[in-house]
């Protein structure tokens, strides 16, 4: 049980079976993550118990990756795996396609692909990488057509609040006009002070982001995630952001 979480702590106080707890803040936990070093493209920390200390390295970023990996590590430990086996396995882990996925490059900045396509999802992914940024967080996103229109200006406002530069583009417009969807988004973007640009064609928008990125920037491509297509009208076109 994660006892950094208020409800987790309540659960831990009530269970009457054998209990293992984990945390990054509460030092009363059976296992804790100490010395956390967060980078946009990965994390390192020490998994500490009363008996052992083991350095853990991950290829995925974000505080949530610390909690997820620590939980998995504790489960594996209680099932009998050694600290060396656990650390080796976590270091090899590539993460989940389209979920805070790092696109490797040699340009001196970080590119993240994430499925965030709701206000809460966009806020979470942008705030995650604000925690470990060395320079700017660039948010590139759009909104799906024939879906809830009320979330569009909300997402625009969130991008403006949590990013240092915003690129508004197209997602899966479906049978709506992409320009109309973008206009809805801009209702939230224009209310903030964050610089922005509008590039309707998503491939061109990604090219713009890469060509104008600075050293140590984090580019977050939000909305498509694991998808390898873009729906324009009623046609599903091949579109893989990794290839772009």
CSV table of C-alpha atoms in Angstrom, one decimal:
chain,number,residue,atom,x,y,z
A,1,UNK,CA,0.0,0.0,0.0
A,2,UNK,CA,1.2,3.5,-0.9
A,3,UNK,CA,1.1,5.4,2.4
A,4,UNK,CA,2.0,8.8,0.9
A,5,UNK,CA,-1.7,8.6,-0.3
A,6,UNK,CA,-4.2,9.7,2.3
A,7,UNK,CA,-6.6,6.8,1.6
A,8,UNK,CA,-3.6,4.4,1.4
A,9,UNK,CA,-2.7,5.4,4.9
A,10,UNK,CA,-6.2,4.8,6.0
A,11,UNK,CA,-6.2,1.3,4.5
A,12,UNK,CA,-2.8,0.5,6.0
A,13,UNK,CA,-4.3,1.3,9.5
A,14,UNK,CA,-7.2,-1.1,9.0
A,15,UNK,CA,-5.8,-4.2,7.4
A,16,UNK,CA,-5.1,-7.2,9.6
A,17,UNK,CA,-3.1,-9.3,7.2
A,18,UNK,CA,0.7,-9.1,6.5
A,19,UNK,CA,1.4,-5.6,5.2
A,20,UNK,CA,4.1,-4.0,3.1
A,21,UNK,CA,4.0,-0.3,2.5
A,22,UNK,CA,5.9,2.0,0.1
A,23,UNK,CA,6.3,5.8,-0.1
A,24,UNK,CA,8.6,8.6,-1.3
A,25,UNK,CA,7.8,10.9,1.7
A,26,UNK,CA,6.7,8.8,4.6
A,27,UNK,CA,9.8,7.3,6.2
A,28,UNK,CA,7.7,4.8,8.2
A,29,UNK,CA,7.1,2.8,5.0
A,30,UNK,CA,8.6,-0.7,4.6
A,31,UNK,CA,10.2,0.5,1.4
A,32,UNK,CA,10.9,4.1,0.4
A,33,UNK,CA,12.4,5.9,-2.6
A,34,UNK,CA,15.2,8.2,-1.5
A,35,UNK,CA,17.5,10.6,-3.5
A,36,UNK,CA,15.1,10.9,-6.4
A,37,UNK,CA,16.8,12.4,-9.5
A,38,UNK,CA,14.1,13.2,-12.1
A,39,UNK,CA,15.0,14.0,-15.7
A,40,UNK,CA,12.6,14.3,-18.6
A,41,UNK,CA,13.9,11.1,-20.2
A,42,UNK,CA,14.3,9.0,-17.0
A,43,UNK,CA,14.6,8.7,-13.2
A,44,UNK,CA,17.0,7.3,-10.7
A,45,UNK,CA,16.4,6.7,-7.0
A,46,UNK,CA,17.4,4.4,-4.1
A,47,UNK,CA,14.9,1.8,-3.0
A,48,UNK,CA,15.6,1.6,0.8
A,49,UNK,CA,14.4,-0.8,3.4
A,50,UNK,CA,15.6,-1.7,6.9
A,51,UNK,CA,17.9,-4.2,5.4
A,52,UNK,CA,19.0,-3.1,1.9
A,53,UNK,CA,19.6,-0.1,-0.4
A,54,UNK,CA,19.3,-0.6,-4.2
A,55,UNK,CA,19.8,2.0,-6.9
A,56,UNK,CA,16.9,1.9,-9.4
A,57,UNK,CA,17.1,3.4,-12.9
A,58,UNK,CA,14.2,4.0,-15.2
A,59,UNK,CA,13.8,5.1,-18.9
A,60,UNK,CA,10.5,6.8,-18.2
A,61,UNK,CA,10.0,10.2,-16.5
A,62,UNK,CA,7.6,11.7,-14.1
A,63,UNK,CA,6.9,11.2,-10.4
A,64,UNK,CA,4.2,8.7,-11.2
A,65,UNK,CA,6.9,6.4,-12.6
A,66,UNK,CA,8.6,6.4,-9.2
A,67,UNK,CA,5.4,5.3,-7.5
A,68,UNK,CA,4.6,2.7,-10.2
A,69,UNK,CA,8.0,1.2,-10.3
A,70,UNK,CA,8.4,1.2,-6.5
A,71,UNK,CA,5.1,-0.6,-6.2
A,72,UNK,CA,6.1,-3.2,-8.8
A,73,UNK,CA,9.5,-3.6,-7.1
A,74,UNK,CA,7.9,-4.2,-3.6
A,75,UNK,CA,5.5,-6.8,-5.2
A,76,UNK,CA,8.4,-8.6,-6.8
A,77,UNK,CA,10.4,-8.5,-3.6
A,78,UNK,CA,7.7,-10.1,-1.6
A,79,UNK,CA,7.3,-12.8,-4.2
A,80,UNK,CA,11.0,-13.7,-3.7
A,81,UNK,CA,12.9,-11.9,-6.5
A,82,UNK,CA,16.2,-10.4,-5.5
A,83,UNK,CA,17.1,-6.7,-5.5
A,84,UNK,CA,19.5,-7.3,-8.4
A,85,UNK,CA,16.8,-9.0,-10.5
A,86,UNK,CA,14.4,-6.2,-9.8
A,87,UNK,CA,16.8,-3.4,-10.6
A,88,UNK,CA,17.9,-5.1,-13.8
A,89,UNK,CA,14.4,-5.7,-15.0
A,90,UNK,CA,13.3,-2.1,-14.2
A,91,UNK,CA,16.3,-0.7,-16.1
A,92,UNK,CA,15.3,-2.7,-19.2
A,93,UNK,CA,11.7,-1.6,-19.1
A,94,UNK,CA,10.7,0.5,-22.1
A,95,UNK,CA,7.4,1.8,-20.7
A,96,UNK,CA,4.1,1.8,-22.3
A,97,UNK,CA,3.7,3.0,-25.9
A,98,UNK,CA,2.1,6.5,-26.0
A,99,UNK,CA,2.2,7.0,-22.2
A,100,UNK,CA,5.0,9.5,-21.4
A,101,UNK,CA,6.9,7.8,-24.2
A,102,UNK,CA,10.4,9.2,-24.8
A,103,UNK,CA,11.4,9.5,-28.5
A,104,UNK,CA,15.1,9.2,-28.6
A,105,UNK,CA,17.0,11.9,-30.5
A,106,UNK,CA,20.5,13.5,-30.6
A,107,UNK,CA,19.3,17.1,-30.8
A,108,UNK,CA,19.8,18.1,-27.1
A,109,UNK,CA,16.1,18.2,-26.2
A,110,UNK,CA,13.5,15.7,-25.1
A,111,UNK,CA,10.4,14.6,-27.1
A,112,UNK,CA,7.5,13.0,-25.2
A,113,UNK,CA,4.5,11.3,-26.8
A,114,UNK,CA,1.5,11.0,-24.5
A,115,UNK,CA,-2.2,10.1,-25.0
A,116,UNK,CA,-3.4,13.0,-22.8
A,117,UNK,CA,-6.6,14.1,-24.6
A,118,UNK,CA,-8.7,15.4,-21.7
A,119,UNK,CA,-8.2,18.5,-19.5
A,120,UNK,CA,-7.1,16.4,-16.5
A,121,UNK,CA,-4.7,14.3,-18.7
A,122,UNK,CA,-3.1,17.4,-20.3
A,123,UNK,CA,-2.6,19.1,-16.9
A,124,UNK,CA,-1.0,15.9,-15.4
A,125,UNK,CA,1.5,15.4,-18.2
A,126,UNK,CA,2.5,19.0,-18.5
A,127,UNK,CA,2.9,19.5,-14.7
A,128,UNK,CA,4.8,16.2,-14.6
A,129,UNK,CA,7.5,17.6,-16.9
A,130,UNK,CA,7.5,21.0,-15.4
A,131,UNK,CA,8.9,19.4,-12.2
A,132,UNK,CA,12.1,18.2,-14.0
A,133,UNK,CA,12.5,20.8,-16.8
A,134,UNK,CA,15.8,22.5,-17.4
A,135,UNK,CA,14.4,24.9,-20.0
A,136,UNK,CA,11.0,25.2,-21.6
A,137,UNK,CA,8.0,22.9,-21.7
A,138,UNK,CA,6.5,23.1,-25.2
A,139,UNK,CA,2.9,21.7,-25.5
A,140,UNK,CA,1.6,20.6,-28.9
A,141,UNK,CA,-2.0,19.4,-28.9
A,142,UNK,CA,-5.4,19.6,-30.5
A,143,UNK,CA,-8.9,18.3,-29.7
A,144,UNK,CA,-10.9,15.5,-31.4
A,145,UNK,CA,-13.8,16.4,-33.6
A,146,UNK,CA,-17.4,15.2,-32.9
A,147,UNK,CA,-16.6,15.0,-29.2
A,148,UNK,CA,-17.2,17.2,-26.2
A,149,UNK,CA,-16.7,20.8,-27.3
A,150,UNK,CA,-16.8,22.3,-23.8
A,151,UNK,CA,-13.4,20.8,-22.9
A,152,UNK,CA,-11.6,22.6,-25.8
A,153,UNK,CA,-11.2,26.1,-24.2
A,154,UNK,CA,-10.4,24.4,-20.9
A,155,UNK,CA,-7.6,22.5,-22.5
A,156,UNK,CA,-6.3,25.7,-24.2
A,157,UNK,CA,-6.3,27.4,-20.8
A,158,UNK,CA,-4.4,24.5,-19.1
A,159,UNK,CA,-1.8,24.4,-21.9
A,160,UNK,CA,-1.3,28.1,-21.5
A,161,UNK,CA,-0.9,27.8,-17.7
A,162,UNK,CA,1.4,24.8,-17.6
A,163,UNK,CA,3.6,25.2,-20.7
A,164,UNK,CA,6.1,27.8,-21.7
A,165,UNK,CA,5.1,27.7,-25.3
A,166,UNK,CA,1.9,26.3,-26.9
A,167,UNK,CA,1.5,24.9,-30.4
A,168,UNK,CA,-2.2,24.4,-31.3
A,169,UNK,CA,-2.8,21.9,-34.0
A,170,UNK,CA,-5.3,19.2,-35.2
A,171,UNK,CA,-6.0,15.9,-33.6
A,172,UNK,CA,-8.7,13.6,-35.1
A,173,UNK,CA,-11.0,16.3,-36.6
A,174,UNK,CA,-13.3,13.6,-38.0
A,175,UNK,CA,-16.2,15.4,-39.8
A,176,UNK,CA,-15.7,18.8,-38.1
A,177,UNK,CA,-13.7,21.6,-39.7
A,178,UNK,CA,-10.2,21.5,-38.0
A,179,UNK,CA,-10.2,25.3,-38.0
A,180,UNK,CA,-13.4,25.5,-36.1
A,181,UNK,CA,-12.0,23.1,-33.4
A,182,UNK,CA,-8.9,25.2,-33.2
A,183,UNK,CA,-11.0,28.3,-32.7
A,184,UNK,CA,-12.7,26.7,-29.8
A,185,UNK,CA,-9.4,25.8,-28.2
A,186,UNK,CA,-8.1,29.4,-28.7
A,187,UNK,CA,-10.8,30.7,-26.5
A,188,UNK,CA,-8.7,29.4,-23.6
A,189,UNK,CA,-5.2,30.0,-25.0
A,190,UNK,CA,-5.7,33.7,-25.8
A,191,UNK,CA,-6.7,34.4,-22.2
A,192,UNK,CA,-3.2,33.6,-21.0
A,193,UNK,CA,0.2,35.3,-21.4
A,194,UNK,CA,2.0,32.3,-22.8
A,195,UNK,CA,3.3,32.6,-26.4
A,196,UNK,CA,1.6,30.4,-28.9
A,197,UNK,CA,1.4,29.5,-32.6
A,198,UNK,CA,-1.4,27.8,-34.6
A,199,UNK,CA,-0.4,25.3,-37.2
A,200,UNK,CA,-3.4,23.2,-38.4
A,201,UNK,CA,-1.4,20.4,-40.1
A,202,UNK,CA,-0.1,18.2,-37.3
A,203,UNK,CA,3.0,17.0,-39.2
A,204,UNK,CA,4.0,20.6,-40.0
A,205,UNK,CA,3.3,21.5,-36.3
A,206,UNK,CA,5.7,18.8,-35.1
A,207,UNK,CA,8.3,19.9,-37.6
A,208,UNK,CA,7.9,23.5,-36.3
A,209,UNK,CA,8.4,22.3,-32.7
A,210,UNK,CA,11.6,20.4,-33.5
A,211,UNK,CA,13.1,23.1,-35.7
A,212,UNK,CA,12.5,25.8,-33.1
A,213,UNK,CA,13.3,23.8,-30.0
A,214,UNK,CA,16.2,24.9,-27.7
A,215,UNK,CA,18.7,22.9,-25.8
A,216,UNK,CA,17.0,21.1,-22.8
A,217,UNK,CA,13.5,21.9,-23.9
A,218,UNK,CA,10.8,19.2,-23.4
A,219,UNK,CA,8.4,18.9,-26.3
A,220,UNK,CA,5.1,17.2,-25.3
A,221,UNK,CA,3.1,15.8,-28.2
A,222,UNK,CA,-0.3,15.3,-26.5
A,223,UNK,CA,-3.4,13.5,-27.7
A,224,UNK,CA,-2.4,10.8,-30.1
A,225,UNK,CA,-0.3,8.5,-27.8
A,226,UNK,CA,-0.3,4.9,-29.1
A,227,UNK,CA,-2.4,5.8,-32.1
A,228,UNK,CA,-0.8,5.5,-35.6
A,229,UNK,CA,-3.6,7.1,-37.5
A,230,UNK,CA,-5.4,10.4,-37.9
A,231,UNK,CA,-9.1,10.5,-38.7
A,232,UNK,CA,-9.9,13.3,-41.2
A,233,UNK,CA,-13.5,13.3,-42.4
A,234,UNK,CA,-14.5,9.6,-42.4
A,235,UNK,CA,-11.0,8.4,-43.5
A,236,UNK,CA,-8.4,6.9,-41.2
A,237,UNK,CA,-5.0,8.0,-42.5
A,238,UNK,CA,-1.7,6.5,-41.4
A,239,UNK,CA,0.0,8.9,-39.0
A,240,UNK,CA,2.7,7.9,-36.6
A,241,UNK,CA,4.2,10.7,-34.6
A,242,UNK,CA,7.4,8.7,-34.1
A,243,UNK,CA,8.0,8.6,-37.8
A,244,UNK,CA,7.2,12.3,-38.2
